[in-house]
Amino acid sequence: MIEVLKSGIYSSLQDLGRFGHRSSGVPLSGAMDLQSASWANHLVGNREMASVLEFTASGPVLKFMDEAYIAITGADFKPKVNGQQVHSNSLLKVEKGAVLSFTAPSIGLRGYLAIAGGFITEKVLGSTSFYNSITRQAQLTKGDLLRYDVQKKAPSGRIRTHFKPIGNGSNLFVDKGPEFNKLSSFFQDNLFITRFVVSSKSSRMAYVLEHKKRFYVEEIVTSAVQPGTVQLTPGGNVIVLMRDAQTTGGYGRILQLTEDSINLLAQKRAGEIITFKLNET
Amino acid sequence: MKDHITLEAFGQHAVLINWAAQLTLSHEIVAYLNWIEKKFPEEIQETVPAYHSAVIYLSVKVNVHFFIEKLKKYVPKISELKNQTNHFVFTIPVCYDQEFGLDIKEVSKVNDLSTLKLIELHTQPIYRVQFIGFLPGFPYLSGLREPLHTPRKENPRPFIEKGAVGIGGGQTGIYPVDSPGGWNIIGKTPVRLFDPHLEKPSLLRAGDYLKFESVTKVQFNLMELEVASGTFQINKKAYHD
């Protein structure tokens, strides 16, 4: 077991997502930066859909009650075991009684911890991803105990040699959304030369992008939306829906991020600049 | 069907279908989606209907543009769309007592109706469930009588209890889970609309129908106990065109 000594700003268990229930209004959820989450699982020899611990901005402090093989990926949180710095992006053995802590990263926002054997946690509607009103808790709190299947032997033969850092560019690649053509051509062109600033109001549900333009598109009759959908409100706010987004919405869907760009945006923090680039493929 | 649908890519792993608005009823959309899901079980991950539109989410390996070309060749015959799903008419008990109907006085006043008249108008129609969205299990209903249309509250409440029945603009609905919200609350149902521990977590599905039935506080309390103990039987009848 792992005891959560400090929860950090926002920590939750996440997997690839809760598929098959969007027509019941159930959000997809899943790790915000799926690439980093999948890689953490790969490093410890887990299957891609195993649950990982996602933490945000400031990491948690965790006490291991049993030994464990773990991997930490995502933003550079400078992990420490009993105060000694250890490597991210590699397989680590943690001894019984060890305390794992983190330092706020200088680049990136979210970190991932995978554990060999996987976390043992409630599966609701086919997924272990935390979500309010679906799972018992939405985020970890101090004192929580995380169970896992203790492995006595190191996972073998799964170590990938090439390192996959989190993306550090500011270009988000997009396809035109269903309502793109309802924008005036002036706004269409402007979308791709505007430098947007990530707002502090961003969350697992949506990122708000600030700008000084006056983009306009009318509201639509409510229709389905998905993670990566860029919405424009009648007031001109640009919102990028993320993993916990609702399944339907009434704002114009002007762009759609590629999967890689969702992962990239998930690592952006308030104040960072992004621009949209039209996907040429 | 062919003449009034358009297909377009919505990102790299989804297809947006739009139906010509006036021609299509929600159960026709649901029938089409069920039919297409059966035709392409490998390619389709899930589908989400809405008003006059739906999105087909594809497995990541499927090329969306090839799939759209394929879809264009598959036009169902009317007969193939028959009996794709069973739809039901649910009776949803609602207690309109002021203890639950936090805004019922205000809504009556704004619309110049007595509370009794309001309840009568709200319980008369058979509402159609257009689709589920916004919150887990939240039904978008059509059929609210015009005299009950009421603007959303200027200041949304930070917390609305699950089961609350509300009116927002020209729509009425039920909050299936605790949530913030800006609708005018006129009552509460003891019925559980969303239970994540059921295989089909949402009681209502697109294409179903429902009718509200006014119950007293005593009946409400009894039903709430029955729901909690798992003995509550909802009134549900098969729907026939």
Coordinates of C-alpha atoms in Angstrom, one line a residue:
Chain A
M1 CA 0.0 0.0 0.0
I2 CA 0.9 3.6 -0.5
E3 CA -0.1 6.2 2.1
V4 CA -0.8 9.7 0.7
L5 CA 1.0 12.0 3.2
K6 CA 0.2 15.1 1.1
S7 CA -2.2 15.1 -1.9
G8 CA -0.6 17.9 -4.0
I9 CA -2.8 20.4 -5.8
Y10 CA -4.8 17.9 -7.8
S11 CA -4.0 14.2 -7.9
S12 CA -6.1 11.4 -9.3
L13 CA -6.0 7.9 -10.7
Q14 CA -6.5 7.8 -14.5
D15 CA -6.5 5.2 -17.2
L16 CA -7.1 5.5 -21.0
G17 CA -10.7 6.6 -20.4
R18 CA -14.3 5.5 -19.9
F19 CA -15.4 4.4 -23.3
G20 CA -18.9 3.3 -24.4
H21 CA -21.0 5.5 -22.2
R22 CA -20.9 8.9 -23.8
S23 CA -24.5 8.5 -25.1
S24 CA -25.4 8.4 -21.4
G25 CA -23.6 11.7 -20.8
V26 CA -20.6 10.1 -19.2
P27 CA -17.4 12.0 -19.9
L28 CA -14.5 10.1 -21.4
S29 CA -11.9 11.1 -18.7
G30 CA -8.5 9.4 -18.7
A31 CA -5.0 10.8 -18.3
M32 CA -4.7 14.4 -19.6
D33 CA -1.3 13.6 -21.2
L34 CA -2.0 10.1 -22.5
Q35 CA 1.4 9.8 -24.1
S36 CA 3.3 10.3 -20.8
A37 CA 0.8 8.0 -18.9
S38 CA 1.2 5.2 -21.5
W39 CA 5.0 5.5 -21.3
A40 CA 5.0 5.3 -17.5
N41 CA 3.0 2.0 -17.8
H42 CA 5.4 0.7 -20.5
L43 CA 8.4 1.4 -18.3
V44 CA 7.1 -0.8 -15.5
G45 CA 5.8 -3.5 -17.8
N46 CA 2.1 -2.7 -17.4
R47 CA -0.6 -2.9 -20.0
E48 CA -1.4 0.5 -21.6
M49 CA -4.8 0.7 -19.9
A50 CA -3.5 0.2 -16.3
S51 CA -4.4 3.0 -13.9
V52 CA -1.7 5.6 -13.2
L53 CA -1.4 8.4 -10.7
E54 CA -1.7 11.8 -12.3
F55 CA -0.5 14.8 -10.4
T56 CA -0.6 18.5 -11.2
A57 CA 1.6 21.5 -10.6
S58 CA 2.8 20.3 -7.2
G59 CA 3.3 16.6 -6.6
P60 CA 2.0 14.5 -3.8
V61 CA 4.1 13.1 -0.9
L62 CA 3.8 9.3 -0.8
K63 CA 4.9 6.7 1.7
F64 CA 5.4 3.2 0.4
M65 CA 4.3 0.5 3.0
D66 CA 5.7 -2.2 0.7
E67 CA 8.4 -2.3 -1.9
A68 CA 7.5 -1.3 -5.4
Y69 CA 8.8 -0.9 -8.9
I70 CA 7.7 2.4 -10.3
A71 CA 8.3 4.9 -13.1
I72 CA 7.7 8.6 -13.1
T73 CA 7.0 10.5 -16.4
G74 CA 5.5 13.7 -17.7
A75 CA 6.7 17.1 -16.5
D76 CA 10.1 17.2 -14.7
F77 CA 9.0 17.0 -11.0
K78 CA 12.6 16.1 -9.8
P79 CA 11.4 13.1 -7.8
K80 CA 13.2 12.3 -4.5
V81 CA 13.2 9.1 -2.6
N82 CA 13.9 9.8 1.1
G83 CA 15.3 13.1 0.0
Q84 CA 17.7 11.7 -2.6
Q85 CA 17.0 12.7 -6.1
V86 CA 16.1 9.8 -8.5
H87 CA 15.6 9.5 -12.2
S88 CA 12.4 10.3 -14.0
N89 CA 11.6 8.2 -17.2
S90 CA 13.2 5.0 -15.9
L91 CA 12.3 2.0 -13.9
L92 CA 13.0 2.5 -10.1
K93 CA 12.9 0.2 -7.2
V94 CA 11.4 1.8 -4.1
E95 CA 12.1 0.1 -0.7
K96 CA 9.5 -0.6 1.9
G97 CA 9.0 2.5 4.1
A98 CA 10.5 4.9 1.5
V99 CA 9.0 8.4 1.1
L100 CA 8.6 9.7 -2.5
S101 CA 8.4 13.5 -2.9
F102 CA 8.5 16.0 -5.8
T103 CA 9.5 19.6 -6.6
A104 CA 7.2 21.8 -8.7
P105 CA 8.5 21.5 -12.3
S106 CA 9.9 24.4 -14.2
I107 CA 8.5 23.2 -17.5
G108 CA 5.2 21.2 -17.9
L109 CA 2.3 20.8 -15.5
R110 CA 1.4 17.1 -15.1
G111 CA 3.4 14.1 -13.8
Y112 CA 2.5 10.4 -13.9
L113 CA 3.4 7.6 -11.6
A114 CA 3.0 4.0 -12.8
I115 CA 3.5 1.0 -10.5
A116 CA 4.4 -2.5 -11.6
G117 CA 1.4 -4.7 -11.2
G118 CA -0.9 -1.7 -11.3
F119 CA -3.0 0.1 -8.7
I120 CA -6.0 -1.8 -7.4
T121 CA -8.9 0.5 -7.5
E122 CA -12.6 0.5 -8.2
K123 CA -13.6 0.1 -11.8
V124 CA -16.8 1.9 -12.7
L125 CA -18.3 1.6 -16.1
G126 CA -15.2 -0.1 -17.4
S127 CA -12.7 2.4 -16.2
T128 CA -10.7 3.3 -13.1
S129 CA -10.5 7.0 -14.0
F130 CA -11.6 9.3 -11.1
Y131 CA -14.6 11.5 -12.0
N132 CA -17.1 13.2 -9.6
S133 CA -20.5 11.5 -9.5
I134 CA -19.1 8.3 -11.2
T135 CA -16.3 7.2 -8.8
R136 CA -16.4 7.6 -5.0
Q137 CA -13.8 10.3 -5.1
A138 CA -12.7 12.9 -7.7
Q139 CA -9.2 13.5 -6.3
L140 CA -6.8 12.1 -3.7
T141 CA -6.8 13.5 -0.2
K142 CA -4.3 13.3 2.6
G143 CA -4.5 10.0 4.4
D144 CA -5.8 8.0 1.4
L145 CA -4.4 4.5 1.0
L146 CA -3.6 3.3 -2.6
R147 CA -3.4 -0.5 -3.0
Y148 CA -1.3 -2.2 -5.6
D149 CA -0.3 -5.7 -6.5
V150 CA 3.1 -6.0 -4.9
Q151 CA 5.7 -7.5 -7.3
K152 CA 8.7 -9.3 -5.8
K153 CA 10.7 -9.3 -9.1
A154 CA 11.6 -6.5 -11.4
P155 CA 9.6 -6.3 -14.6
S156 CA 11.9 -7.4 -17.4
G157 CA 12.5 -6.9 -21.1
R158 CA 10.3 -3.8 -21.5
I159 CA 12.8 -1.0 -21.3
R160 CA 12.5 1.3 -24.3
T161 CA 15.8 3.0 -25.1
H162 CA 14.6 6.2 -26.7
F163 CA 13.5 8.9 -24.3
K164 CA 10.1 10.5 -24.9
P165 CA 10.1 14.0 -23.4
I166 CA 6.9 16.0 -23.1
G167 CA 6.3 18.3 -26.0
N168 CA 7.8 21.8 -25.6
G169 CA 6.6 23.5 -28.7
S170 CA 3.8 26.1 -28.7
N171 CA 2.0 25.0 -31.9
L172 CA -1.2 23.1 -31.5
F173 CA -2.1 21.2 -34.6
V174 CA -5.8 21.3 -35.5
D175 CA -8.3 20.2 -38.1
K176 CA -11.2 22.5 -39.0
G177 CA -14.2 22.0 -36.7
P178 CA -17.8 21.6 -37.9
E179 CA -18.5 25.4 -37.5
F180 CA -15.2 26.7 -38.8
N181 CA -16.9 27.8 -42.0
K182 CA -19.4 29.9 -40.1
L183 CA -16.6 32.2 -39.0
S184 CA -15.9 35.2 -41.3
S185 CA -12.9 34.7 -43.5
F186 CA -11.2 37.5 -41.5
F187 CA -11.6 35.5 -38.3
Q188 CA -10.6 32.3 -40.0
D189 CA -7.3 33.8 -41.0
N190 CA -6.9 35.5 -37.6
L191 CA -7.2 32.3 -35.7
F192 CA -3.9 31.1 -37.0
I193 CA -1.9 34.2 -36.3
T194 CA -3.2 34.9 -32.8
R195 CA -1.0 34.2 -29.8
F196 CA -3.4 32.7 -27.2
V197 CA -2.5 32.8 -23.5
V198 CA -3.5 29.8 -21.3
S199 CA -5.8 31.1 -18.5
S200 CA -5.6 30.1 -14.9
K201 CA -9.2 29.0 -15.2
S202 CA -8.1 25.9 -17.0
S203 CA -8.9 22.4 -15.6
R204 CA -9.2 18.7 -16.6
M205 CA -12.5 19.7 -18.1
A206 CA -11.4 22.6 -20.3
Y207 CA -8.6 25.0 -21.1
V208 CA -9.6 28.6 -21.5
L209 CA -7.4 30.6 -23.9
E210 CA -7.2 34.3 -23.5
H211 CA -6.8 36.8 -26.4
K212 CA -7.6 40.3 -27.4
K213 CA -9.5 39.7 -30.6
R214 CA -13.3 39.8 -31.0
F215 CA -13.9 36.4 -32.6
Y216 CA -17.6 35.7 -33.2
V217 CA -19.6 32.7 -34.2
E218 CA -23.3 32.1 -33.4
E219 CA -24.4 29.4 -30.9
I220 CA -25.5 26.0 -32.4
V221 CA -28.2 23.6 -31.6
T222 CA -26.7 21.4 -29.0
S223 CA -24.5 18.7 -30.6
A224 CA -21.8 16.2 -29.5
V225 CA -18.3 17.5 -28.5
Q226 CA -15.1 15.6 -27.7
P227 CA -11.8 16.1 -26.0
G228 CA -9.8 18.5 -28.2
T229 CA -12.9 20.4 -29.5
V230 CA -12.2 24.2 -29.6
Q231 CA -15.4 26.1 -28.8
L232 CA -16.1 29.7 -29.3
T233 CA -18.7 31.3 -27.0
P234 CA -20.9 34.1 -28.2
G235 CA -18.9 36.4 -25.9
G236 CA -15.8 35.5 -27.9
N237 CA -14.1 33.2 -25.3
V238 CA -12.0 30.4 -26.8
I239 CA -12.4 27.1 -24.8
V240 CA -10.5 23.9 -25.6
L241 CA -12.4 20.9 -24.2
M242 CA -10.1 18.4 -22.4
R243 CA -10.5 14.8 -21.1
D244 CA -13.3 15.4 -18.5
A245 CA -15.4 17.5 -20.9
Q246 CA -19.1 17.1 -21.1
T247 CA -20.4 15.0 -24.1
T248 CA -22.5 17.6 -25.8
G249 CA -22.4 21.4 -26.1
G250 CA -24.1 24.4 -27.6
Y251 CA -21.1 26.6 -28.6
G252 CA -19.6 26.7 -32.1
R253 CA -17.0 24.0 -32.7
I254 CA -14.4 25.9 -34.7
L255 CA -11.4 23.6 -34.5
Q256 CA -10.4 20.1 -33.4
L257 CA -7.0 19.4 -31.9
T258 CA -5.1 16.3 -32.9
E259 CA -4.4 13.7 -30.1
D260 CA -0.8 14.8 -29.9
S261 CA -1.8 18.4 -29.4
I262 CA -4.2 17.5 -26.6
N263 CA -1.3 15.8 -24.8
L264 CA 0.9 18.9 -25.5
L265 CA -1.8 21.3 -24.2
A266 CA -2.3 19.2 -21.1
Q267 CA 1.3 20.1 -20.1
K268 CA 0.7 23.9 -20.5
R269 CA 0.2 26.1 -17.5
A270 CA -1.4 29.5 -16.9
G271 CA 0.4 32.2 -18.8
E272 CA 2.0 30.1 -21.5
I273 CA 1.5 31.1 -25.1
I274 CA 0.0 28.8 -27.8
T275 CA -0.8 29.1 -31.5
F276 CA -3.0 27.0 -33.7
K277 CA -1.6 25.4 -36.8
L278 CA -3.8 23.8 -39.5
N279 CA -3.0 20.1 -39.8
E280 CA -1.7 19.5 -43.4
T281 CA -2.1 15.7 -43.5
Chain B
M1 CA -33.0 9.0 -45.3
K2 CA -30.2 9.5 -47.8
D3 CA -31.4 12.9 -49.0
H4 CA -31.4 14.6 -45.7
I5 CA -28.2 13.6 -44.1
T6 CA -24.7 15.0 -44.5
L7 CA -21.5 13.4 -43.3
E8 CA -18.3 15.2 -42.4
A9 CA -15.0 14.4 -40.5
F10 CA -15.0 15.9 -37.0
G11 CA -11.2 15.6 -36.2
Q12 CA -9.3 12.5 -37.2
H13 CA -11.4 9.9 -35.3
A14 CA -15.0 11.0 -35.6
V15 CA -17.8 11.5 -38.1
L16 CA -20.4 14.2 -37.6
I17 CA -23.8 13.4 -39.1
N18 CA -26.3 16.2 -39.6
W19 CA -30.0 15.6 -40.4
A20 CA -32.2 18.2 -42.0
A21 CA -33.8 19.6 -39.0
Q22 CA -37.6 19.4 -39.6
L23 CA -37.6 15.9 -41.0
T24 CA -36.1 13.8 -38.3
L25 CA -37.3 12.5 -35.0
S26 CA -35.0 11.4 -32.3
H27 CA -36.0 7.8 -32.5
E28 CA -35.2 7.8 -36.2
I29 CA -31.7 9.0 -35.4
V30 CA -31.3 6.4 -32.7
A31 CA -32.5 3.7 -35.1
Y32 CA -30.0 4.8 -37.7
L33 CA -27.2 4.8 -35.1
N34 CA -28.1 1.3 -33.9
W35 CA -28.2 0.0 -37.4
I36 CA -24.8 1.5 -38.3
E37 CA -23.2 0.3 -35.1
K38 CA -24.3 -3.3 -36.0
K39 CA -23.0 -2.9 -39.6
F40 CA -19.5 -1.7 -38.4
P41 CA -18.8 -3.2 -35.0
E42 CA -15.0 -3.1 -35.6
E43 CA -14.7 0.4 -36.8
I44 CA -17.2 2.2 -34.5
Q45 CA -16.3 2.7 -30.8
E46 CA -19.6 4.5 -29.8
T47 CA -22.1 7.0 -31.1
V48 CA -23.6 10.1 -29.4
P49 CA -27.0 11.4 -30.7
A50 CA -28.1 15.0 -30.2
Y51 CA -30.8 17.3 -31.7
H52 CA -30.7 16.6 -35.5
S53 CA -27.1 15.4 -35.3
A54 CA -24.9 12.6 -34.1
V55 CA -21.3 11.8 -33.8
I56 CA -19.8 8.4 -34.6
Y57 CA -16.5 7.9 -32.7
L58 CA -14.1 5.6 -34.5
S59 CA -11.4 3.2 -33.4
V60 CA -8.0 5.0 -33.7
K61 CA -7.0 2.7 -36.6
V62 CA -9.8 3.7 -38.8
N63 CA -9.2 6.4 -41.5
V64 CA -12.0 8.8 -41.1
H65 CA -12.2 9.8 -44.8
F66 CA -12.3 6.3 -46.1
F67 CA -14.9 5.5 -43.5
I68 CA -17.1 8.4 -44.6
E69 CA -16.9 7.1 -48.2
K70 CA -17.9 3.7 -47.0
L71 CA -20.8 5.1 -45.0
K72 CA -22.2 7.0 -48.0
K73 CA -22.7 3.7 -49.7
Y74 CA -24.7 2.2 -46.8
V75 CA -28.1 3.7 -47.0
P76 CA -30.6 1.8 -44.8
K77 CA -34.0 0.9 -46.2
I78 CA -36.9 2.2 -44.1
S79 CA -37.8 -1.5 -43.2
E80 CA -34.3 -2.0 -41.9
L81 CA -34.7 0.8 -39.4
K82 CA -37.9 -0.6 -38.0
N83 CA -37.7 -2.3 -34.5
Q84 CA -34.0 -1.4 -34.0
T85 CA -34.8 -0.4 -30.4
N86 CA -37.5 -0.6 -27.9
H87 CA -38.6 2.7 -26.5
F88 CA -40.5 3.3 -23.3
V89 CA -42.8 5.8 -21.7
F90 CA -41.7 6.4 -18.1
T91 CA -43.9 8.0 -15.4
I92 CA -41.7 10.2 -13.3
P93 CA -43.2 11.1 -9.9
V94 CA -42.5 14.7 -8.8
C95 CA -43.2 16.4 -5.6
Y96 CA -43.9 20.0 -6.3
D97 CA -44.0 21.0 -2.6
Q98 CA -42.2 24.3 -1.9
E99 CA -39.7 22.4 0.2
F100 CA -38.3 21.0 -3.1
G101 CA -39.7 23.4 -5.6
L102 CA -37.4 26.2 -4.5
D103 CA -38.4 28.5 -7.4
I104 CA -42.0 27.3 -8.0
K105 CA -43.5 30.5 -6.5
E106 CA -41.2 32.7 -8.7
V107 CA -42.0 30.7 -11.8
S108 CA -45.7 30.9 -11.1
K109 CA -45.4 34.7 -10.6
V110 CA -43.3 35.4 -13.7
N111 CA -45.8 33.4 -15.9
D112 CA -48.9 34.7 -14.1
L113 CA -50.1 31.2 -13.2
S114 CA -51.3 29.7 -10.0
T115 CA -49.1 26.9 -8.6
L116 CA -51.8 24.4 -9.4
K117 CA -52.1 25.5 -13.0
L118 CA -48.3 25.3 -13.3
I119 CA -48.3 21.7 -12.0
E120 CA -51.2 20.9 -14.4
L121 CA -49.3 22.3 -17.4
H122 CA -46.1 20.6 -16.4
T123 CA -47.7 17.1 -15.9
Q124 CA -49.9 17.2 -19.0
P125 CA -47.5 16.6 -21.9
I126 CA -45.7 13.4 -22.9
Y127 CA -42.1 14.7 -23.2
R128 CA -39.7 13.2 -25.7
V129 CA -36.1 12.4 -24.6
Q130 CA -34.1 13.9 -27.4
F131 CA -30.8 12.7 -26.1
I132 CA -28.7 12.5 -22.9
G133 CA -25.9 15.1 -22.4
F134 CA -24.5 18.0 -20.3
L135 CA -24.3 15.8 -17.1
P136 CA -24.2 12.0 -16.7
G137 CA -27.9 10.9 -17.3
F138 CA -29.3 14.3 -18.0
P139 CA -32.2 14.1 -20.4
Y140 CA -32.8 16.9 -23.0
L141 CA -36.6 16.9 -23.2
S142 CA -38.9 18.4 -25.8
G143 CA -42.5 19.3 -25.2
L144 CA -42.5 22.0 -22.5
R145 CA -45.7 24.1 -22.8
E146 CA -45.1 27.6 -23.9
P147 CA -46.7 29.3 -20.8
L148 CA -44.0 27.6 -18.6
H149 CA -41.0 28.9 -20.5
T150 CA -39.0 30.8 -18.0
P151 CA -35.5 32.5 -18.3
R152 CA -32.7 30.8 -16.5
K153 CA -31.7 32.4 -13.1
E154 CA -29.4 35.3 -13.2
N155 CA -27.2 33.8 -10.6
P156 CA -26.8 30.0 -10.9
R157 CA -26.9 28.0 -7.7
P158 CA -23.6 26.4 -6.7
F159 CA -25.4 23.2 -5.7
I160 CA -28.5 21.6 -6.9
E161 CA -29.5 18.2 -5.5
K162 CA -29.9 15.2 -7.7
G163 CA -33.5 14.6 -8.5
A164 CA -34.3 18.3 -8.8
V165 CA -36.8 19.1 -11.6
G166 CA -36.2 22.4 -13.3
I167 CA -37.1 24.8 -16.1
G168 CA -34.5 26.7 -18.1
G169 CA -35.8 28.8 -21.0
G170 CA -38.0 26.6 -23.2
Q171 CA -36.7 23.4 -21.7
T172 CA -37.5 21.2 -18.7
G173 CA -35.3 18.6 -17.2
I174 CA -34.1 16.6 -14.2
Y175 CA -30.7 16.9 -12.5
P176 CA -29.5 13.3 -12.4
V177 CA -26.5 14.1 -10.2
D178 CA -25.6 16.9 -7.7
S179 CA -24.4 19.8 -9.8
P180 CA -24.3 23.6 -9.9
G181 CA -27.0 24.9 -12.2
G182 CA -29.0 27.9 -13.4
W183 CA -32.4 26.4 -14.0
N184 CA -35.5 27.3 -11.9
I185 CA -36.2 24.4 -9.6
I186 CA -39.9 23.5 -9.4
G187 CA -39.9 20.1 -7.7
K188 CA -38.0 16.9 -7.0
T189 CA -38.3 13.3 -8.1
P190 CA -37.2 10.4 -5.8
V191 CA -36.4 8.3 -9.0
R192 CA -32.7 7.6 -9.6
L193 CA -31.9 8.7 -13.2
F194 CA -28.3 7.8 -13.1
D195 CA -26.6 4.9 -11.4
P196 CA -23.0 4.3 -12.4
H197 CA -23.1 0.8 -11.0
L198 CA -25.6 -0.4 -13.5
E199 CA -24.5 -1.7 -16.9
K200 CA -26.8 0.9 -18.5
P201 CA -26.2 3.7 -16.1
S202 CA -28.8 6.1 -17.5
L203 CA -32.5 5.3 -16.9
L204 CA -33.6 7.2 -19.9
R205 CA -32.3 6.9 -23.4
A206 CA -32.6 9.0 -26.6
G207 CA -36.0 8.1 -28.1
D208 CA -37.8 7.4 -24.9
Y209 CA -40.7 9.4 -23.5
L210 CA -41.7 10.5 -20.1
K211 CA -44.6 12.0 -18.2
F212 CA -44.4 13.8 -14.9
E213 CA -46.9 12.8 -12.2
S214 CA -47.5 15.0 -9.2
V215 CA -47.1 13.3 -5.8
T216 CA -47.6 14.5 -2.2
K217 CA -44.7 14.8 0.2
V218 CA -45.9 11.7 2.1
Q219 CA -45.8 9.7 -1.2
F220 CA -42.4 11.2 -2.1
N221 CA -40.9 10.2 1.3
L222 CA -42.3 6.6 0.9
M223 CA -40.9 6.3 -2.7
E224 CA -37.5 7.7 -1.5
L225 CA -37.3 4.9 1.0
E226 CA -38.3 2.3 -1.7
V227 CA -35.7 3.7 -4.0
A228 CA -33.0 3.5 -1.2
S229 CA -34.0 -0.1 -0.4
G230 CA -34.2 -1.2 -4.1
T231 CA -37.9 -2.0 -4.0
F232 CA -39.2 0.9 -6.0
Q233 CA -40.9 -0.1 -9.2
I234 CA -41.0 2.6 -11.9
N235 CA -44.0 2.8 -14.1
K236 CA -42.7 2.0 -17.6
K237 CA -44.7 1.1 -20.7
A238 CA -43.5 0.1 -24.1
Y239 CA -44.0 2.9 -26.6
H240 CA -45.7 2.3 -29.9
D241 CA -45.8 4.7 -32.8

